Coordinates of C-alpha atoms in Angstrom, one line a residue:
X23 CA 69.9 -46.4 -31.4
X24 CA 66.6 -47.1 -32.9
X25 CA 64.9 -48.6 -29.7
X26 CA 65.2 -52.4 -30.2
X27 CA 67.6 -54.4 -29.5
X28 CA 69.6 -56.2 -32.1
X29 CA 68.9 -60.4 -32.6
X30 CA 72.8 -60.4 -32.9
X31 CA 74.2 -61.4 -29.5
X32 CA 78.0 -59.2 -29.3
X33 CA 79.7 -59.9 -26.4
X34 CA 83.7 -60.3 -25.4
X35 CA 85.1 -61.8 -22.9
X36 CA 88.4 -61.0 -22.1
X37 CA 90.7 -63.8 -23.5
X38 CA 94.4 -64.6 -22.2
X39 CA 96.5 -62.2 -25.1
X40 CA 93.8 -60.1 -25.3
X41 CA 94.5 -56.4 -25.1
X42 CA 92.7 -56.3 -21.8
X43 CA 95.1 -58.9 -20.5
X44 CA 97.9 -57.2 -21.7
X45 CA 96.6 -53.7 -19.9
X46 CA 96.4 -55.9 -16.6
X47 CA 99.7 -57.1 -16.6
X48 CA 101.2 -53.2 -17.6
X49 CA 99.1 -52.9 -14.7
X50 CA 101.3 -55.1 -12.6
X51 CA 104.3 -54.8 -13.8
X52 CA 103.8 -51.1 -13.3
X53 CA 103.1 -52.0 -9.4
X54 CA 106.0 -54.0 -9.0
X55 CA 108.2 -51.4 -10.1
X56 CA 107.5 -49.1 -7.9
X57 CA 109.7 -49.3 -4.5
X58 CA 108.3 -50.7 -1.6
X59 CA 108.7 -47.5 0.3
X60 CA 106.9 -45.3 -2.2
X61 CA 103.3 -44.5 -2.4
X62 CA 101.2 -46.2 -4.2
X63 CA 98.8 -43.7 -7.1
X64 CA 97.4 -44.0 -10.6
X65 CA 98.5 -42.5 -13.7
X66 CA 95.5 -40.4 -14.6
X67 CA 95.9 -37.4 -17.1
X68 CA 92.2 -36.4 -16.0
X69 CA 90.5 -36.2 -12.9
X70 CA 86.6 -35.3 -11.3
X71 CA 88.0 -34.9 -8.3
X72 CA 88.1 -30.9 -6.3
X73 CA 90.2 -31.4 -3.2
X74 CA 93.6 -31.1 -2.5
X75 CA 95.4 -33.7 -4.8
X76 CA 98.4 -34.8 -2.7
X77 CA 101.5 -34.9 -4.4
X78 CA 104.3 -37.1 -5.0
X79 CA 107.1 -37.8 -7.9
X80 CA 107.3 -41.4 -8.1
X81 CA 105.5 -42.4 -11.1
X82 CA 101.3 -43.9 -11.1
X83 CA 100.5 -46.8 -12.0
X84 CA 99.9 -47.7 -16.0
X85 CA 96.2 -47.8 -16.7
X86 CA 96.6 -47.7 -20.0
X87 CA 95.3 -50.9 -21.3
X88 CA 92.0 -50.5 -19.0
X89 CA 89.7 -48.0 -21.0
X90 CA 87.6 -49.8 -22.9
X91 CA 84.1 -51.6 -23.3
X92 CA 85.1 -55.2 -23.0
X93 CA 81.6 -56.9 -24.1
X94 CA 78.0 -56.0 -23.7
X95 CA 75.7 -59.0 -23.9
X96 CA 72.0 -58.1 -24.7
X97 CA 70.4 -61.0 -23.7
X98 CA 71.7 -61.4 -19.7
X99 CA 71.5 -57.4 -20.0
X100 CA 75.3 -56.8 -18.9
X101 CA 78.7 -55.7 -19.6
X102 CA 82.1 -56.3 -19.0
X103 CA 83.8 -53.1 -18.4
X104 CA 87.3 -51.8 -18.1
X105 CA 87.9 -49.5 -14.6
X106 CA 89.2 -46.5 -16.8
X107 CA 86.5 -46.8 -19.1
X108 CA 84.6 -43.3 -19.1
X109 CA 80.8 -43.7 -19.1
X110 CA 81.0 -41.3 -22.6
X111 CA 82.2 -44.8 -24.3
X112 CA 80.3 -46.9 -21.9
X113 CA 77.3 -45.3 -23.0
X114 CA 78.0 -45.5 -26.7
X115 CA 78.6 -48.9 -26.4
X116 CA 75.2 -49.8 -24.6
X117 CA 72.7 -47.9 -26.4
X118 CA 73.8 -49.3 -29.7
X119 CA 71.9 -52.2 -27.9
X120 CA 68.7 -50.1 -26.5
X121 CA 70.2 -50.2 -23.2
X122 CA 72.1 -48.2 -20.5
X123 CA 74.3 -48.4 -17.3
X124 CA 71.3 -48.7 -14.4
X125 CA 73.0 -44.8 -13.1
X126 CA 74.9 -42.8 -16.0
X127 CA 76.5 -39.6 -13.6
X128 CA 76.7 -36.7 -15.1
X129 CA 79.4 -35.9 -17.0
X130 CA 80.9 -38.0 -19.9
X131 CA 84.7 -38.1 -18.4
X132 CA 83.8 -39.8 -15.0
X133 CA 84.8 -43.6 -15.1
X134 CA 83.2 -46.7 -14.1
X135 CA 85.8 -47.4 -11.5
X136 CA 85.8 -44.1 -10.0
X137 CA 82.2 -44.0 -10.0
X138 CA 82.1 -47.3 -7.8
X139 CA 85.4 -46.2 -5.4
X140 CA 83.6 -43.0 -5.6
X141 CA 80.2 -43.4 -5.9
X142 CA 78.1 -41.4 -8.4
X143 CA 74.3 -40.7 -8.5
X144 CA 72.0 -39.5 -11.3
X145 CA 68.1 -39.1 -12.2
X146 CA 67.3 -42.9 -11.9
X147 CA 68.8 -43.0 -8.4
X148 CA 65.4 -42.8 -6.7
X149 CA 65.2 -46.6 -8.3
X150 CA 68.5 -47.6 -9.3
X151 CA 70.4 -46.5 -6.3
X152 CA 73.8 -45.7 -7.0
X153 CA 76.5 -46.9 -9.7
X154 CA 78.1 -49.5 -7.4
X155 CA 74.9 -51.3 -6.9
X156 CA 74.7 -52.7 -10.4
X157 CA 78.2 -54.3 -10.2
X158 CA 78.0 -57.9 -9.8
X159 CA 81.7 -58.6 -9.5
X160 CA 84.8 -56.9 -9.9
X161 CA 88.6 -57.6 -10.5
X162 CA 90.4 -55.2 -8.0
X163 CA 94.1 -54.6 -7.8
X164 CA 94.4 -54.8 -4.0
X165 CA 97.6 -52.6 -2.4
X166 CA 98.9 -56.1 -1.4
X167 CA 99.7 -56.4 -4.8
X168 CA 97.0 -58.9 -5.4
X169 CA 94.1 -59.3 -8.4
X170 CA 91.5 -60.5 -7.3
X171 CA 87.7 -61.2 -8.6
X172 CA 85.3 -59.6 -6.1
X173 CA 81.6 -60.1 -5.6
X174 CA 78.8 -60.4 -3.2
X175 CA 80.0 -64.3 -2.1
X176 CA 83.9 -63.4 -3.7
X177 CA 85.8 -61.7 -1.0
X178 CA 82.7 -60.0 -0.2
X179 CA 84.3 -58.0 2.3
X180 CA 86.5 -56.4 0.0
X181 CA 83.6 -56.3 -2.8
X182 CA 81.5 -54.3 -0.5
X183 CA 83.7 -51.6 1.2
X184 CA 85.1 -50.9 -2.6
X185 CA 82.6 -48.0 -2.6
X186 CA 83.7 -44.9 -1.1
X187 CA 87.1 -45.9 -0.7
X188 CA 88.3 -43.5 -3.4
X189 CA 91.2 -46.1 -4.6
X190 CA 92.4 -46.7 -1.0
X191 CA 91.8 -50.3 -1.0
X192 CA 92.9 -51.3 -4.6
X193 CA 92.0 -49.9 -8.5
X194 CA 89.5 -52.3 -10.3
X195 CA 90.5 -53.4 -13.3
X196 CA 87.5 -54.9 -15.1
X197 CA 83.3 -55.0 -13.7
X198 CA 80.6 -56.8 -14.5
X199 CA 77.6 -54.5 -14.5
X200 CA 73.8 -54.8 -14.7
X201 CA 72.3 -52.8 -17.7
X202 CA 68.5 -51.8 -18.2
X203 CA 66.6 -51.2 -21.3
X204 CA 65.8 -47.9 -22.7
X205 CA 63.8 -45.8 -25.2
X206 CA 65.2 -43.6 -28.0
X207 CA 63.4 -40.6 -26.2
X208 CA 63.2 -39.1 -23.2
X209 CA 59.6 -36.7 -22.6
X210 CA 60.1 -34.0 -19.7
X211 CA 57.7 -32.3 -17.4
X212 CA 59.2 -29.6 -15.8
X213 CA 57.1 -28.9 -12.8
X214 CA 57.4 -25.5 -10.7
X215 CA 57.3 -24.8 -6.9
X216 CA 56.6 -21.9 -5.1
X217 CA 57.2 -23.9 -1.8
X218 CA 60.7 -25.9 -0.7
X219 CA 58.1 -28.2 1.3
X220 CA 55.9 -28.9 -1.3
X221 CA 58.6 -29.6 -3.8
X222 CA 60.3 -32.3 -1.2
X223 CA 56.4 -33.4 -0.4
X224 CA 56.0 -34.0 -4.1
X225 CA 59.7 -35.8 -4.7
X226 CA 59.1 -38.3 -2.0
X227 CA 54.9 -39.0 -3.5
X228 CA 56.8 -39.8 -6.4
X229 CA 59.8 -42.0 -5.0
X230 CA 57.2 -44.0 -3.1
X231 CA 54.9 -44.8 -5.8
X232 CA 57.3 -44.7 -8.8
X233 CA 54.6 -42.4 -10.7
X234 CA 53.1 -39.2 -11.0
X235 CA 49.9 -38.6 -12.7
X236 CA 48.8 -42.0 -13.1
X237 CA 52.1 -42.5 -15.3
X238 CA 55.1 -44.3 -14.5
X239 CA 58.6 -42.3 -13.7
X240 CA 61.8 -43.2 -15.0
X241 CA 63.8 -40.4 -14.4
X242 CA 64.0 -37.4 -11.0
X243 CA 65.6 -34.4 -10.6
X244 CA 65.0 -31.0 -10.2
X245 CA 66.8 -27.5 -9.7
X246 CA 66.2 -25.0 -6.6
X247 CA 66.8 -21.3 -7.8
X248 CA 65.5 -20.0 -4.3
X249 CA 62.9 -20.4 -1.8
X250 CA 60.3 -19.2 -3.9
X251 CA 60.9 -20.5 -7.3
X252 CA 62.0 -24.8 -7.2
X253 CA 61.5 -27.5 -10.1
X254 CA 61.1 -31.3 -10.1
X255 CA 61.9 -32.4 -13.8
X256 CA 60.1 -35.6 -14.2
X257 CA 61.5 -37.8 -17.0
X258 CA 59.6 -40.6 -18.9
X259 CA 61.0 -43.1 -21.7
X260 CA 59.4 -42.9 -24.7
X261 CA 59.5 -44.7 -28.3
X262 CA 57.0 -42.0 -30.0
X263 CA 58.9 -39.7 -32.1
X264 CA 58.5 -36.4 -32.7
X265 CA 60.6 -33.0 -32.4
X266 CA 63.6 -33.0 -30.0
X267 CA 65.6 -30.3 -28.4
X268 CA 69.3 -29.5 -28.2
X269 CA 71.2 -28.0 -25.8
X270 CA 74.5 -28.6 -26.9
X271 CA 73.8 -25.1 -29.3
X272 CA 73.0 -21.8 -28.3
X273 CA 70.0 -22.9 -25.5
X274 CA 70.9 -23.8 -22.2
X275 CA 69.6 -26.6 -20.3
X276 CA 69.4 -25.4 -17.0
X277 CA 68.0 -22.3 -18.1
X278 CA 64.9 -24.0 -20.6
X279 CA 63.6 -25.8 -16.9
X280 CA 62.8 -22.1 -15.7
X281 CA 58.8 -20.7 -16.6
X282 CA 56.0 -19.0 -15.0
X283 CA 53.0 -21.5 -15.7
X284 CA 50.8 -21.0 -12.6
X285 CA 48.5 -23.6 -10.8
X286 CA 49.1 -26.3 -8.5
X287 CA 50.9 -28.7 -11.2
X288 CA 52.9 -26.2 -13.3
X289 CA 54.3 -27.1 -16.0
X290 CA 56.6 -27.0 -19.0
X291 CA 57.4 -29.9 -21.4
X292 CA 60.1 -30.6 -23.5
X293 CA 61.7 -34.2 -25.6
X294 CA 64.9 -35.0 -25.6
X295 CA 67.1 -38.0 -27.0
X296 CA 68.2 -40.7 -24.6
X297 CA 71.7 -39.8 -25.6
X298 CA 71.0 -36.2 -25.4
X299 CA 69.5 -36.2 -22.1
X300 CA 71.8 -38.5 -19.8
X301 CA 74.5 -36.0 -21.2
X302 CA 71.9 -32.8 -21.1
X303 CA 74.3 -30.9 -17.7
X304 CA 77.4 -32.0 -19.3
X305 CA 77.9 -29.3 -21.9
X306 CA 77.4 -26.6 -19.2
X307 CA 78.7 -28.6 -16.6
X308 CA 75.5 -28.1 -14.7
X309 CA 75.5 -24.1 -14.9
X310 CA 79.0 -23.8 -13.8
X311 CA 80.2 -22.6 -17.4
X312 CA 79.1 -19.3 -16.2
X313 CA 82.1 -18.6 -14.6
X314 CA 84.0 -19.0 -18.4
X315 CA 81.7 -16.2 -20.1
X316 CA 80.2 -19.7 -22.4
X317 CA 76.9 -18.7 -21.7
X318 CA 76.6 -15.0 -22.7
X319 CA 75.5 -15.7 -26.2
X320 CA 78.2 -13.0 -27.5
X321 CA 80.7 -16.0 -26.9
X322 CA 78.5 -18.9 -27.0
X323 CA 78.5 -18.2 -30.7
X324 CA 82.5 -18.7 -31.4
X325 CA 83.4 -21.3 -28.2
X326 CA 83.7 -24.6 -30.8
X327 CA 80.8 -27.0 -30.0
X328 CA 83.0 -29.7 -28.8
X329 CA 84.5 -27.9 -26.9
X330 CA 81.4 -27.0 -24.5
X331 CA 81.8 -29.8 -22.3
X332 CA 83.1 -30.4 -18.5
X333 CA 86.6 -32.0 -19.4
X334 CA 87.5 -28.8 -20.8
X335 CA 86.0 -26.6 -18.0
X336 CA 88.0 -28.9 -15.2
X337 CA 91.4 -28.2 -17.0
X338 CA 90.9 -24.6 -17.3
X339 CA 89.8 -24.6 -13.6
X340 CA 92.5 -27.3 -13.1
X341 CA 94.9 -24.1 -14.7
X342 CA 93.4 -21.4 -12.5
X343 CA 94.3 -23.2 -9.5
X344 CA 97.7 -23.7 -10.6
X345 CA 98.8 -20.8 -11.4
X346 CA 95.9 -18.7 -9.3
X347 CA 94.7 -16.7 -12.1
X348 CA 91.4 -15.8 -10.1
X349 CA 92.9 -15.0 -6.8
X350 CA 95.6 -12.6 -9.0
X351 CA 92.9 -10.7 -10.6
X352 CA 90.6 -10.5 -7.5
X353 CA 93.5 -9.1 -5.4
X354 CA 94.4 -6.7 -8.1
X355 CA 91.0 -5.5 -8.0
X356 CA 91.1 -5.0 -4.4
X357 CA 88.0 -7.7 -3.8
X358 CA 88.3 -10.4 -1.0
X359 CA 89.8 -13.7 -1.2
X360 CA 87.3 -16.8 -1.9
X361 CA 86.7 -20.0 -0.7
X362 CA 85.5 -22.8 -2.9
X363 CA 82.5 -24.4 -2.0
X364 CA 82.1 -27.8 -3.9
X365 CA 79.8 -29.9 -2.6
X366 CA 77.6 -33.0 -3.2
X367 CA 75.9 -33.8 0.3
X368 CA 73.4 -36.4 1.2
X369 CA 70.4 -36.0 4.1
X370 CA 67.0 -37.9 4.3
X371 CA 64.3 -36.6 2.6
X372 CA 62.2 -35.6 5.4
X373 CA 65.4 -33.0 6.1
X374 CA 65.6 -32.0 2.4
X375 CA 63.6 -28.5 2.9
X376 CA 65.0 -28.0 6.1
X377 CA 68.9 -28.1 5.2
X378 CA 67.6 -26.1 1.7
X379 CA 66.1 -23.5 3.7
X380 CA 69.1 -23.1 5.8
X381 CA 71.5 -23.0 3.0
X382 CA 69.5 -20.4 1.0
X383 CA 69.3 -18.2 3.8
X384 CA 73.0 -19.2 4.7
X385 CA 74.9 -19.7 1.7
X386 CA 75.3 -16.6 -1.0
X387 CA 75.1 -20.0 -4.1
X388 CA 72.1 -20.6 -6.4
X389 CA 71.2 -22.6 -8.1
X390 CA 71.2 -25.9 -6.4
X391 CA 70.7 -29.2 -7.9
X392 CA 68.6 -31.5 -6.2
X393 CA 68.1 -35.8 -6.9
X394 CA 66.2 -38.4 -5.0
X395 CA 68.2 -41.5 -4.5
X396 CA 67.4 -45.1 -2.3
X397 CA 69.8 -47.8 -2.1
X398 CA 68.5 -51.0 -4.2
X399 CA 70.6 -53.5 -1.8
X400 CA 69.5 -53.8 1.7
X401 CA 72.7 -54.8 3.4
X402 CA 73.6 -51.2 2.8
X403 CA 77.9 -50.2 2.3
X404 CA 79.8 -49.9 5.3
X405 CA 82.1 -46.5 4.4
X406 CA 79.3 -44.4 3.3
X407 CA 76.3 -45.9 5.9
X408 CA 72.8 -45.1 4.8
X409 CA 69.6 -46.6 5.9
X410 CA 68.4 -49.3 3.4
X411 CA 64.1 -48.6 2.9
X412 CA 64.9 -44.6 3.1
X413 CA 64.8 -42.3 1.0
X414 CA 67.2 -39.7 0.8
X415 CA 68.3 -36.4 -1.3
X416 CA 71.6 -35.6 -2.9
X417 CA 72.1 -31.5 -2.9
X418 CA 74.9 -30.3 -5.0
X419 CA 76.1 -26.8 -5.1
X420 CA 79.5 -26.1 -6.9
X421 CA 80.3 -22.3 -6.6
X422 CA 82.5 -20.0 -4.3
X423 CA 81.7 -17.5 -1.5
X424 CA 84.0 -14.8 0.0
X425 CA 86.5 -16.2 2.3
X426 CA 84.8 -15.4 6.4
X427 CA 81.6 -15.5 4.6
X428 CA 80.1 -17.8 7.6
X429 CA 81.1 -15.3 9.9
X430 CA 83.7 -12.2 10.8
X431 CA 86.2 -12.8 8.2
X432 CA 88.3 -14.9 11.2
X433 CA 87.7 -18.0 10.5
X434 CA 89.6 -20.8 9.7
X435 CA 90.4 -22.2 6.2
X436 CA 87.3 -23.8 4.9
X437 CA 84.9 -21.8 7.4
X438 CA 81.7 -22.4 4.8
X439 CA 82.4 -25.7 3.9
X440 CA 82.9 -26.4 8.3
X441 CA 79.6 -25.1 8.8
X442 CA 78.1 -26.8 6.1
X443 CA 79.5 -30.4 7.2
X444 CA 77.9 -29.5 10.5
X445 CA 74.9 -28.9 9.5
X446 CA 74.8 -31.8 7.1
X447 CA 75.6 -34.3 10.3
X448 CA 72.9 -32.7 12.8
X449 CA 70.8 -33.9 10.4
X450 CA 72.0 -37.3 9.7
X451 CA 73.6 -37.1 6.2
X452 CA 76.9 -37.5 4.4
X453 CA 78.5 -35.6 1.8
X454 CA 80.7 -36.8 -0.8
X455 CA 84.5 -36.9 -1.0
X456 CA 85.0 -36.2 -3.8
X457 CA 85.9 -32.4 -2.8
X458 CA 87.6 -30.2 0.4
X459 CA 86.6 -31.8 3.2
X460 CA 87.4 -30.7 7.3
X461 CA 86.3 -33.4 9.6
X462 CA 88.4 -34.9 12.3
X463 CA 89.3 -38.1 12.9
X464 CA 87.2 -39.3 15.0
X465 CA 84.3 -37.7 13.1
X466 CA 85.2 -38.5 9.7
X467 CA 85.4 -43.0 11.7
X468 CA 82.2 -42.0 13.3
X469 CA 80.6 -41.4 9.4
X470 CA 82.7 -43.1 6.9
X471 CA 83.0 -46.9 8.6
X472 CA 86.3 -46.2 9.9
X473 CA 85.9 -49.6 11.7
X474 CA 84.7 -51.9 8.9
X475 CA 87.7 -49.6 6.6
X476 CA 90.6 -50.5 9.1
X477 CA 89.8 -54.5 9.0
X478 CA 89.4 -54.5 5.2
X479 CA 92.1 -52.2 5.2
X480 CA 94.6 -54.1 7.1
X481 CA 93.8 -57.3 5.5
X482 CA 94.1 -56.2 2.0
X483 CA 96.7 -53.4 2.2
X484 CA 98.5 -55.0 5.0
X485 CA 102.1 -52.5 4.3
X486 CA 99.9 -49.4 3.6
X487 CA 101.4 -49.2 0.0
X488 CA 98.1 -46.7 -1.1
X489 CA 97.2 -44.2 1.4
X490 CA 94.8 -44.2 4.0
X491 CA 91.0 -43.0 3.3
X492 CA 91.1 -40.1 5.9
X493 CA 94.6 -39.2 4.6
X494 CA 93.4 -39.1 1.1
X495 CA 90.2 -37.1 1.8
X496 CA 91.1 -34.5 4.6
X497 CA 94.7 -34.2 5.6
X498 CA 97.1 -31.6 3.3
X499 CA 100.4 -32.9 2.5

């Protein structure tokens, strides 16, 4: 990408013959050979997902055919994409264009689709909102059996209770997204806290003016490495070049935030490219590739470069649990059994230092990660309910903690992540669902539009061929 976009308009539409069309009717015919009593699942050989996957032997559905870019059209800024496609190949497709998906998650192996069933959030969520809110329609595979196109006036109550419905209500097959211009480079300020309440105070200045220092801000996250030591890393486009660094070598990204500047604005700077930085916590999966020994330099030095990335860390987690390599070796050792605590939750901003301040004193995981985000469309989406006009924080901490850890070692399964989800809903948040989750019924209605979810439900998966949203995300089978 050289920061302009081509004169050249390239754009595809999908034609009847085409190889998307042929993926959508594999698609079908896939769905109609399945019996009417079985369950309904896709075929995925990869997944993002950390709960309980439940388990069944009739075969997924064939998404083969639904992978790729179908057409990017500079001049409307948008593209046609395929459900499966992964944003690594959405990505590579845009930026050949100077532009990019409005919200690129983090990792390269999370797909459009699952992104919008799933929902996704990044550095421009503080002004973007989240993945689903650039989609201007969608073809969805409904568990009727039915494709249907999907949009804000097209089956709108389908359209909008698509996100968070983790493939409940249907698998979309091809979206229409919005897409935004970008520069080649991205400059970072790296600004350090001593204060949680400062660090929030500053976040929200910044998500309210859409600046800092006089200069507009394109990008917002930061890391909290405890309650004395927090970072906002501001991100600004920028077509100057100049000297770039890489963290897909021997430096880490995660770690290059961390300095000891003092004064009230300290800070470090760095440059990355666009490419590089959207996929900056991807080669250490955030700092999580700790736990494989990549970051002590001894082996950083002979783990192949391709192969530092989070596809590969989720199949050799993906192993572990399988065959329980960890649990093994800690009970050989004579060390306590642990409970995984995988979390992405969501609570307004004027909350923010208060759950962080609980959850540092609370929780033995650090760092945490830490992203602004405020819905673009003001209608808001019924199955994950947040106030439109607010601003609110996504906290994600992805570690493990000794099992009783919250309390006498009697607990029940999951006593962390309980206490977390209780804490999270005294203060008027979500979290995601992506991972273990323990609410009841009636709580799990109360949060996740269990009303709005049964009528869509019922009218577009009237014989319950795909599983329910509270089966999917909390029960065991």
């Amino acid at each position: 990408m050289h920061g302009q976009l081509p004169k050249t308009r390239v754009y595809v539409v999908p034609i009847p013959g085409s190889a998307h069309t042929a993926g959508v009717d594999r698609l079908l015919a896939s769905y109609r050979s399945i019996p009417p009593t079985s369950v309904i699942r896709l075929a995925k050989p990869t997944s993002n997902l950390f709960r309980a996957r439940i388990k069944h032997d009739a075969p997924g559905l064939d998404t083969s055919g639904l992978t790729g870019v179908l057409g990017v059209d500079p001049e409307s800024r948008t593209a046609d994409v395929a459900g499966m496609c992964t944003y690594e190949d959405l990505v590579a497709a845009t930026l050949r264009y100077g532009l990019s998906p409005l919200v690129v998650p983090q990792l390269k192996t999370i797909t459009l689709g699952g992104a919008v069933s799933g929902l996704g959030i990044e550095s421009a969520s503080f002004r973007n909102g989240l993945p689903h809110e650039s989609v201007l329609e969608m073809d969805i595979l409904t568990g009727g059996g039915e494709l249907l196109t999907t949009s804000r006036s097209r089956h709108p109550d389908l359209f909008r209770a698509f996100p968070n419905s983790y493939g409940t209500l249907g698998y979309s097959t091809r979206l229409r997204i919005e897409l935004e211009p970008v520069s080649p480079f991205v400059a970072l300020r790296h600004i350090r806290f001593h204060s949680l309440t400062e660090m929030v105070a500053a976040a929200e200045r910044i998500v309210d003016t859409g600046g800092h220092g006089g200069a507009p801000v394109d990008y917002l996250d930061g890391v909290v490495f405890g309650p004395d030591e927090s970072y906002l890393s501001i991100g600004r486009r920028t077509s100057t070049p100049g000297p770039v660094s890489d963290y897909t070598g021997k430096d880490i990204y995660y770690r290059s935030i961390q300095h000891d500047a003092a004064g009230p604005d300290a800070a470090k700077d760095d440059r990355l490219t666009i490419h590089d930085y959207f996929w900056r916590w991807d080669t250490d999966w955030f700092w999580c590739s700790r736990a494989f020994g990549v970051q002590d330099p001894r082996l950083r030095r002979w783990w192949p470069r391709r192969y530092r990335r989070s596809s590969v860390y989720t199949k050799l987690v993906a192993m572990d649990q399988r065959f329980a390599i960890s649990d093994r070796i800690d009970k050989r050792h004579g060390r306590p059994a642990r409970e995984r605590v995988v979390q992405d939750v969501e609570v307004p901003i004027e909350r923010a230092a208060e759950f962080l301040e609980w959850f540092l004193h609370t929780v033995p995981i650090a760092p945490i990660w830490f992203c602004p985000l405020r819905l673009r469309d003001h209608d808001g989406w019924p199955l994950y309910p947040m106030r439109p006009d607010h601003t609110y924080v996504n906290i994600g901490f992805w570690s493990s903690v000794p099992a009783g850890a919250a309390g006498n070692g009697a607990d029940p399964v999951g006593a962390t992540n309980r206490m977390i989800e209780a804490k999270v809903s005294e203060l008027d948040g979500h979290k995601s669902l992506y991972s273990d989750s323990y609410y009841t019924r009636e709580e799990f209605d109360a949060r996740y539009g269990g009303a709005a979810y049964k009528t869509v439900k019922k009218a577009y998966d009237p014989d319950s061929r795909l599983l329910d949203l509270y089966a999917k995300a909390v029960q065991r089978r």
